[in-house]
């Protein structure tokens, strides 16, 4: 697909510059989608801006996962309306993402300043929608599209720059955990064909991307079609990606324990490019709550999995998601969660207070836990997880870790990169190394980052890919 890599300016043609502002909420898939919306709109003459007040077109890419996330959208829209009024209406406002999918009509009703609502499978329709909006407001589009339409219609060229990139390989969820809206907002599980993913990855590598994070609501359930009509697994995809020159690091998120297959675990043992960091949410350590959540596995299965994963890759850094205060959760159930956390020992993790979501089975369950009780449990769980994170980071002191430098830091010539375990690493006098993977001596580990020092001698120009006459 390299022949499609024409310069942006040529692709955009002589169209006048219009400004696009996108605000992204929620998960990494929304981050990917926002980039792709910018890609779709670029040929229409839209360039992205960081300044919302300058924007001709504003997109809020929203998240419906918890009540707070969804409600934020309405207050943000209130602010956008004021801006639009101040510009005498010369601003188009679109709501995209999972709130758009879940409550499109309500958005239109509650905020008349919104011009269009577009669900996650319909982003490729944005150019057409924009033209139509010029004539009549109030378009709502979304639910009826399959992801295949979207991915087929998105431009091959991505505007992404920088050494790391997200790449969506799978969308949707068939798991129907009783607390979760995702199966309703993102639809059924669907995987992109292997060749399409590899093409996009090659195009990214050609632009200097060294690390891709494969995205999916259940990414390890990936089963994209191969050229021979059979299905490929995520492990097969990882092996194929590792062959792409320049692509040195592969990550993936989010995985479900029930889809953690043997070949994927084995791949962690023999594929250097597959990074030793795994986000494997368990939600609760109580078998009773796991059953009520419809997670379809118990705590022992999770322990067995972790043991097999660590046998394949002993230094695997584990990450997870937890929900406290699920309906019916007792102190005893919660203690099972603390116990699970102690046994697994996480490098990092996310934890949330249960939020009842409209239309999900758990919202109608009796025995909702009082907010003060949930809050107290959340604090206790977070204190334990933080302790583990701090210890994990501190334990890196004295080691040498390969760091992929991503961007400049705040001080002088400082650069910031990532360790294999996804930790942020700050290194002085390293801004010439952005885009490179370099061994770094770790001096100390703090709560949220590591401090490192370049190992003398600093890599030679040849290591850095700079050609030096006679060298
Ligand atoms: N597919 C992923 C999770 C996607 S949602 C998985 O199965 O693990 C991201 C996280 O949000 C979930 O792991 C869960 O911890 C949290 N979450 C989802 N619904 C929630 C709700 N109703 N209340 C609180 N947290 C929720
Ligand atoms: Fe939601 Fe469960 Fe699907 Fe994850 S697996 S997206 S938590 S329904
Ligand atoms: Fe939120 Fe939708 Fe992602 S609900 S977490 S933006 S899939």
XYZ file of C-alpha atoms and ligand atoms in Angstrom:
512
model
C 0.000 0.000 0.000
C 3.050 2.278 -0.040
C 1.930 3.810 -3.351
C -1.017 5.378 -1.547
C 1.331 7.392 0.655
C 0.960 10.664 -1.214
C 1.839 13.886 0.600
C -0.981 15.377 2.638
C -1.028 18.647 0.744
C -1.530 16.899 -2.598
C -4.311 14.826 -1.147
C -6.067 17.814 0.361
C -5.893 19.661 -2.972
C -6.528 23.369 -3.223
C -9.528 23.329 -0.835
C -9.483 26.275 1.619
C -8.212 25.457 5.116
C -11.024 24.830 7.548
C -10.398 24.063 11.168
C -11.418 20.904 12.938
C -11.403 20.456 16.716
C -11.928 16.960 18.127
C -12.298 16.244 21.830
C -11.913 12.584 22.748
C -13.298 10.784 25.790
C -13.156 7.123 26.793
C -10.929 4.316 25.607
C -8.050 4.039 23.128
C -10.456 2.964 20.414
C -11.984 6.408 20.562
C -8.494 7.902 20.242
C -7.960 5.798 17.117
C -11.396 6.744 15.768
C -10.717 10.444 16.332
C -7.517 10.199 14.297
C -9.433 8.405 11.555
C -12.175 11.059 11.516
C -9.462 13.671 11.010
C -8.106 11.499 8.151
C -11.546 11.329 6.504
C -12.036 15.073 6.746
C -8.543 16.111 5.615
C -9.320 15.773 1.872
C -12.201 18.216 2.430
C -9.702 20.837 3.543
C -10.016 20.360 7.303
C -6.858 20.758 9.359
C -6.947 19.961 13.077
C -6.617 22.719 15.658
C -6.046 22.679 19.412
C -8.044 25.892 19.826
C -11.748 25.182 19.963
C -12.688 28.860 19.556
C -11.060 28.868 16.091
C -12.871 25.751 14.923
C -15.327 25.592 12.025
C -16.195 22.033 12.932
C -16.233 20.555 16.449
C -16.556 16.832 17.127
C -17.053 15.420 20.606
C -16.084 11.748 20.516
C -17.894 10.422 23.544
C -17.892 7.532 26.036
C -20.917 5.881 27.625
C -19.177 3.451 29.964
C -20.055 5.143 33.265
C -22.700 7.727 34.093
C -20.145 10.447 34.823
C -18.497 10.003 31.424
C -21.836 10.247 29.625
C -23.068 13.282 31.594
C -19.830 15.178 30.912
C -20.885 15.368 27.272
C -23.920 17.516 28.041
C -21.985 20.069 30.080
C -19.334 20.230 27.357
C -22.060 20.752 24.753
C -23.388 23.659 26.813
C -19.980 25.352 26.471
C -19.856 24.602 22.744
C -23.246 26.205 22.301
C -21.977 29.462 23.835
C -19.018 29.443 21.460
C -21.288 28.778 18.527
C -23.589 31.662 19.535
C -20.579 33.971 19.868
C -19.666 33.077 16.270
C -23.218 33.731 15.044
C -23.745 30.070 14.422
C -20.686 29.670 12.187
C -19.646 26.406 13.770
C -20.838 22.870 13.076
C -21.148 20.623 16.129
C -21.155 16.834 15.883
C -21.458 14.244 18.623
C -19.729 10.953 17.817
C -18.850 7.843 19.803
C -20.737 5.658 22.224
C -23.072 8.299 23.711
C -24.080 9.190 20.146
C -24.922 5.556 19.551
C -26.742 5.034 22.840
C -28.719 8.255 23.192
C -28.628 10.074 19.869
C -32.217 11.298 20.025
C -31.809 12.556 23.571
C -28.736 14.557 22.536
C -30.700 16.264 19.767
C -33.505 17.026 22.181
C -31.361 18.250 25.063
C -28.962 20.374 23.009
C -30.401 22.045 19.902
C -26.987 23.469 18.980
C -25.897 19.972 17.881
C -25.935 19.653 14.087
C -25.304 15.961 13.719
C -24.953 12.768 15.663
C -22.815 9.981 14.275
C -22.360 6.493 15.728
C -19.004 4.643 15.845
C -19.649 2.626 12.687
C -20.558 5.580 10.491
C -17.498 7.878 10.596
C -16.801 7.303 6.917
C -20.124 9.075 6.257
C -18.923 12.335 7.811
C -18.105 14.142 4.530
C -21.542 13.368 3.121
C -23.256 14.252 6.388
C -21.473 17.595 6.476
C -22.725 18.516 3.026
C -26.231 17.533 3.973
C -26.034 19.474 7.253
C -25.412 22.624 5.252
C -28.996 22.207 4.057
C -30.849 20.694 6.985
C -29.748 20.111 10.567
C -30.663 17.255 12.758
C -29.143 14.254 11.001
C -28.670 11.158 13.081
C -26.802 8.259 11.669
C -25.177 5.256 13.136
C -26.750 2.037 14.179
C -27.281 0.391 10.835
C -23.705 0.211 9.635
C -21.375 -2.739 9.883
C -17.757 -1.986 10.820
C -16.678 -3.455 7.480
C -18.199 -0.440 5.667
C -16.277 1.940 7.860
C -12.874 0.301 7.488
C -13.294 -0.180 3.738
C -14.137 3.468 3.276
C -11.450 5.027 5.479
C -8.461 6.439 3.599
C -5.338 4.241 3.559
C -3.175 7.193 4.516
C -3.064 8.168 8.140
C -2.020 11.583 9.325
C -0.448 10.070 12.442
C 3.076 11.117 13.193
C 5.355 9.926 15.964
C 6.939 6.598 16.822
C 3.857 4.912 18.324
C 0.370 4.324 16.938
C -2.919 2.635 17.734
C -4.363 0.219 15.212
C -7.895 -1.118 15.592
C -8.090 -4.781 14.568
C -11.330 -5.856 16.236
C -14.508 -4.072 17.292
C -17.554 -4.946 19.292
C -18.338 -7.426 22.020
C -20.537 -10.510 22.343
C -19.751 -11.137 26.014
C -22.601 -9.185 27.593
C -21.142 -8.699 31.057
C -24.183 -7.628 33.044
C -22.769 -4.189 33.956
C -21.523 -3.121 30.532
C -22.908 -0.991 27.678
C -20.243 -1.834 25.105
C -22.122 -4.699 23.376
C -24.937 -2.197 22.782
C -22.818 0.766 21.664
C -20.206 -1.070 19.590
C -22.264 -3.984 18.322
C -21.240 -7.604 17.700
C -17.632 -8.795 17.605
C -16.022 -8.254 14.233
C -12.388 -8.565 13.115
C -10.657 -6.800 10.242
C -9.108 -9.100 7.624
C -5.447 -9.958 8.242
C -4.224 -8.326 5.010
C -5.989 -5.033 5.795
C -4.347 -4.853 9.215
C -0.916 -5.692 7.781
C -1.303 -3.038 5.069
C -2.134 -0.393 7.628
C 0.770 -1.506 9.829
C 3.218 -1.352 6.887
C 2.021 2.154 6.032
C 2.560 3.167 9.654
C 6.066 1.656 9.699
C 6.867 3.580 6.507
C 5.992 6.757 8.385
C 8.427 5.924 11.175
C 6.129 4.130 13.609
C 8.166 1.703 15.742
C 5.428 0.443 18.063
C 1.808 -0.454 17.371
C -0.862 -1.117 19.955
C -3.524 -3.375 18.472
C -6.950 -2.372 19.697
C -10.162 -4.273 20.221
C -12.886 -4.453 22.866
C -11.852 -8.111 23.056
C -8.672 -7.937 21.059
C -7.548 -11.474 21.846
C -10.777 -12.782 20.291
C -9.357 -11.478 16.980
C -10.254 -13.842 14.123
C -9.644 -11.846 10.949
C -9.919 -13.586 7.615
C -6.744 -14.743 5.876
C -6.209 -14.819 2.109
C -7.045 -18.551 2.077
C -10.431 -17.871 3.671
C -9.442 -19.372 7.033
C -9.340 -17.322 10.229
C -6.151 -15.914 11.732
C -5.582 -15.673 15.491
C -4.100 -12.694 17.319
C -0.892 -14.710 17.774
C -0.645 -15.232 13.995
C -1.210 -11.540 13.478
C 1.559 -10.738 15.978
C 4.037 -13.047 14.177
C 3.188 -11.428 10.828
C 3.533 -7.909 12.243
C 6.905 -8.747 13.773
C 8.208 -9.396 10.220
C 7.536 -5.801 9.136
C 10.857 -3.915 8.980
C 10.989 -1.067 11.503
C 8.097 -2.351 13.589
C 9.915 -3.451 16.725
C 7.244 -3.420 19.384
C 3.752 -4.884 19.465
C 1.189 -4.381 22.206
C -2.505 -5.200 22.344
C -5.453 -4.225 24.507
C -8.030 -5.131 25.911
C -8.022 -8.861 26.443
C -10.630 -11.111 27.994
C -9.365 -14.015 30.149
C -11.539 -16.520 28.257
C -9.886 -15.612 24.944
C -6.302 -15.944 26.197
C -5.424 -18.839 23.895
C -2.443 -21.198 24.105
C -0.841 -19.885 20.917
C -0.990 -16.307 22.210
C 0.591 -17.296 25.520
C 3.287 -19.211 23.623
C 3.910 -16.190 21.372
C 4.816 -14.184 24.475
C 7.556 -16.719 25.120
C 9.216 -16.557 21.718
C 8.383 -13.252 20.075
C 10.727 -10.478 21.247
C 8.535 -7.840 19.621
C 5.572 -8.762 21.816
C 6.003 -6.519 24.840
C 5.907 -8.034 28.346
C 2.890 -6.069 29.560
C -0.607 -7.528 29.577
C -3.861 -5.789 30.404
C -6.141 -8.629 31.465
C -9.173 -7.314 33.362
C -10.770 -9.599 35.931
C -13.230 -7.085 37.510
C -13.654 -9.005 40.787
C -11.923 -11.687 42.851
C -15.173 -13.199 44.114
C -16.584 -16.227 42.277
C -20.087 -15.209 43.316
C -19.732 -11.713 41.854
C -17.971 -12.993 38.730
C -21.014 -15.195 38.139
C -23.431 -12.291 38.657
C -21.300 -10.235 36.264
C -21.592 -12.999 33.635
C -17.810 -13.032 33.229
C -17.986 -16.779 32.453
C -14.901 -17.755 34.473
C -13.933 -18.005 38.126
C -10.930 -16.772 40.143
C -9.044 -20.071 39.897
C -9.122 -19.961 36.108
C -7.617 -16.467 36.274
C -4.842 -17.628 38.611
C -4.101 -20.605 36.335
C -3.894 -18.304 33.334
C -1.477 -15.923 35.045
C 0.682 -18.874 36.031
C 0.855 -20.095 32.430
C 1.516 -16.597 31.123
C 4.345 -16.086 33.610
C 5.767 -19.509 32.774
C 5.998 -18.386 29.129
C 7.246 -14.900 29.980
C 8.521 -14.679 33.569
C 8.860 -10.882 33.600
C 5.299 -10.233 32.341
C 3.926 -7.047 33.941
C 0.246 -7.526 34.696
C -2.458 -4.890 34.499
C -6.202 -5.116 35.060
C -9.558 -3.447 35.596
C -11.697 -3.761 38.725
C -15.220 -2.791 39.640
C -16.166 -2.333 43.296
C -19.704 -2.108 44.611
C -21.316 -4.348 42.023
C -24.923 -5.112 43.149
C -24.878 -7.598 45.997
C -21.121 -7.285 46.686
C -20.480 -8.023 50.359
C -17.416 -7.189 52.434
C -16.421 -10.840 52.062
C -16.639 -10.631 48.238
C -14.570 -7.466 48.309
C -11.932 -9.148 50.464
C -11.699 -11.866 47.808
C -10.853 -9.104 45.340
C -8.113 -7.731 47.639
C -6.794 -11.269 48.026
C -6.702 -11.801 44.260
C -4.802 -8.532 43.825
C -2.265 -9.593 46.473
C -1.710 -12.922 44.742
C -1.384 -11.551 41.205
C 0.703 -8.464 42.057
C -0.139 -5.857 39.413
C 2.281 -3.438 37.760
C -0.631 -1.053 37.200
C -4.411 -1.260 37.214
C -7.624 0.702 36.826
C -10.436 0.495 39.342
C -13.923 1.944 39.263
C -17.015 2.305 41.374
C -19.863 0.390 39.798
C -22.124 2.704 37.802
C -25.594 1.420 36.864
C -26.105 1.812 33.123
C -29.509 2.053 31.487
C -30.580 -1.110 29.706
C -27.999 -3.408 31.321
C -29.152 -6.378 33.461
C -27.137 -5.308 36.545
C -28.932 -1.949 36.701
C -32.118 -3.844 37.527
C -30.559 -6.125 40.143
C -31.589 -5.660 43.754
C -29.123 -5.004 46.568
C -27.364 -2.039 45.004
C -24.407 -1.162 47.247
C -24.540 2.187 49.089
C -22.235 4.807 47.519
C -20.308 5.381 50.797
C -19.551 1.666 51.011
C -18.382 1.542 47.386
C -16.266 4.641 47.891
C -14.574 3.143 50.928
C -13.840 -0.091 49.040
C -12.486 1.848 46.075
C -10.065 3.730 48.351
C -8.853 0.525 49.973
C -8.404 -1.233 46.621
C -6.633 1.736 45.084
C -4.267 2.002 48.056
C -3.230 -1.632 47.540
C -2.878 -1.277 43.757
C -0.822 1.879 44.182
C 1.476 0.162 46.653
C 2.098 -2.586 44.071
C 2.671 -0.074 41.281
C 5.163 1.935 43.361
C 7.031 -1.251 44.316
C 7.113 -2.420 40.692
C 8.532 0.903 39.510
C 11.055 1.120 42.356
C 12.273 -2.405 41.536
C 13.488 -1.206 38.120
C 16.259 0.913 39.710
C 19.658 -0.439 38.705
C 18.339 -2.304 35.656
C 19.010 -1.512 32.023
C 15.801 -1.257 30.004
C 15.240 -0.624 26.320
C 13.340 2.628 25.961
C 11.459 3.816 22.889
C 11.721 7.596 23.014
C 8.453 9.253 22.022
C 8.621 12.972 22.732
C 10.478 15.867 24.288
C 10.208 16.350 28.030
C 9.563 19.578 29.872
C 13.138 20.340 30.926
C 15.957 21.257 28.544
C 16.884 18.400 26.249
C 14.969 15.835 28.275
C 13.125 13.111 26.363
C 10.320 10.818 27.481
C 9.908 7.253 26.348
C 8.421 3.932 27.398
C 10.006 0.865 28.929
C 8.928 -2.589 27.684
C 6.565 -2.614 30.699
C 4.838 0.574 29.469
C 6.383 2.742 32.186
C 7.146 6.342 31.315
C 10.928 6.918 31.399
C 12.440 10.414 31.682
C 16.009 10.876 30.451
C 18.079 14.087 30.277
C 19.994 15.077 27.136
C 18.174 12.539 25.010
C 15.937 14.577 22.710
C 18.079 13.553 19.693
C 16.905 9.978 20.299
C 13.184 10.470 19.692
C 11.922 7.583 17.556
C 14.814 5.325 18.630
C 14.933 2.339 20.952
C 17.932 2.737 23.220
C 19.192 0.908 26.337
C 18.805 3.145 29.380
C 20.178 2.769 32.887
C 17.292 3.184 35.345
C 18.318 5.404 38.247
C 15.069 5.400 40.210
C 11.380 4.543 39.979
C 8.580 6.797 41.232
C 4.822 6.358 41.400
C 4.126 7.205 37.758
C 7.483 7.171 36.002
C 11.114 6.083 35.971
C 14.187 8.292 35.822
C 16.920 6.989 33.539
C 20.389 7.865 32.286
C 21.875 7.166 28.880
C 24.587 4.575 29.041
C 27.917 6.061 27.929
C 28.977 6.081 25.227
C 25.927 7.669 23.648
C 24.919 5.629 20.556
C 27.019 6.410 17.500
C 25.505 8.209 14.499
C 25.528 4.899 12.641
C 23.361 3.291 15.362
C 21.040 6.209 14.993
C 20.623 5.579 11.286
C 22.555 8.711 10.231
C 25.008 8.042 7.420
C 28.473 9.414 8.072
C 30.993 9.541 5.237
C 33.811 7.090 5.817
C 32.206 5.661 8.935
N -13.596 -5.259 27.177
C -12.949 -4.928 28.353
C -13.475 -3.723 29.081
C -14.035 -2.547 28.389
S -14.747 -1.325 29.419
C -13.057 -6.120 29.306
O -13.869 -6.978 29.156
O -12.347 -6.147 30.257
C -13.406 -0.816 30.448
C -13.621 -1.035 31.887
O -14.627 -0.186 32.381
C -14.067 -2.413 32.266
O -13.032 -3.332 32.318
C -14.715 -2.206 33.620
O -13.772 -2.333 34.646
C -15.193 -0.759 33.536
N -16.655 -0.682 33.461
C -17.448 -1.130 32.470
N -18.747 -0.912 32.769
C -18.772 -0.330 33.986
C -19.821 0.115 34.852
N -21.095 -0.014 34.521
N -19.466 0.676 36.033
C -18.170 0.794 36.386
N -17.149 0.389 35.614
C -17.433 -0.169 34.427
Fe -17.992 -4.963 28.386
Fe -17.668 -7.445 29.216
Fe -17.580 -6.895 26.635
Fe -15.604 -6.108 28.219
S -16.174 -8.235 27.773
S -16.607 -4.879 26.637
S -16.691 -5.606 30.080
S -19.349 -6.710 27.951
Fe -16.376 4.258 26.304
Fe -17.329 3.286 24.079
Fe -14.770 2.941 24.686
S -18.366 3.338 26.000
S -14.827 2.856 26.901
S -15.758 4.868 24.280
S -16.084 1.509 23.643
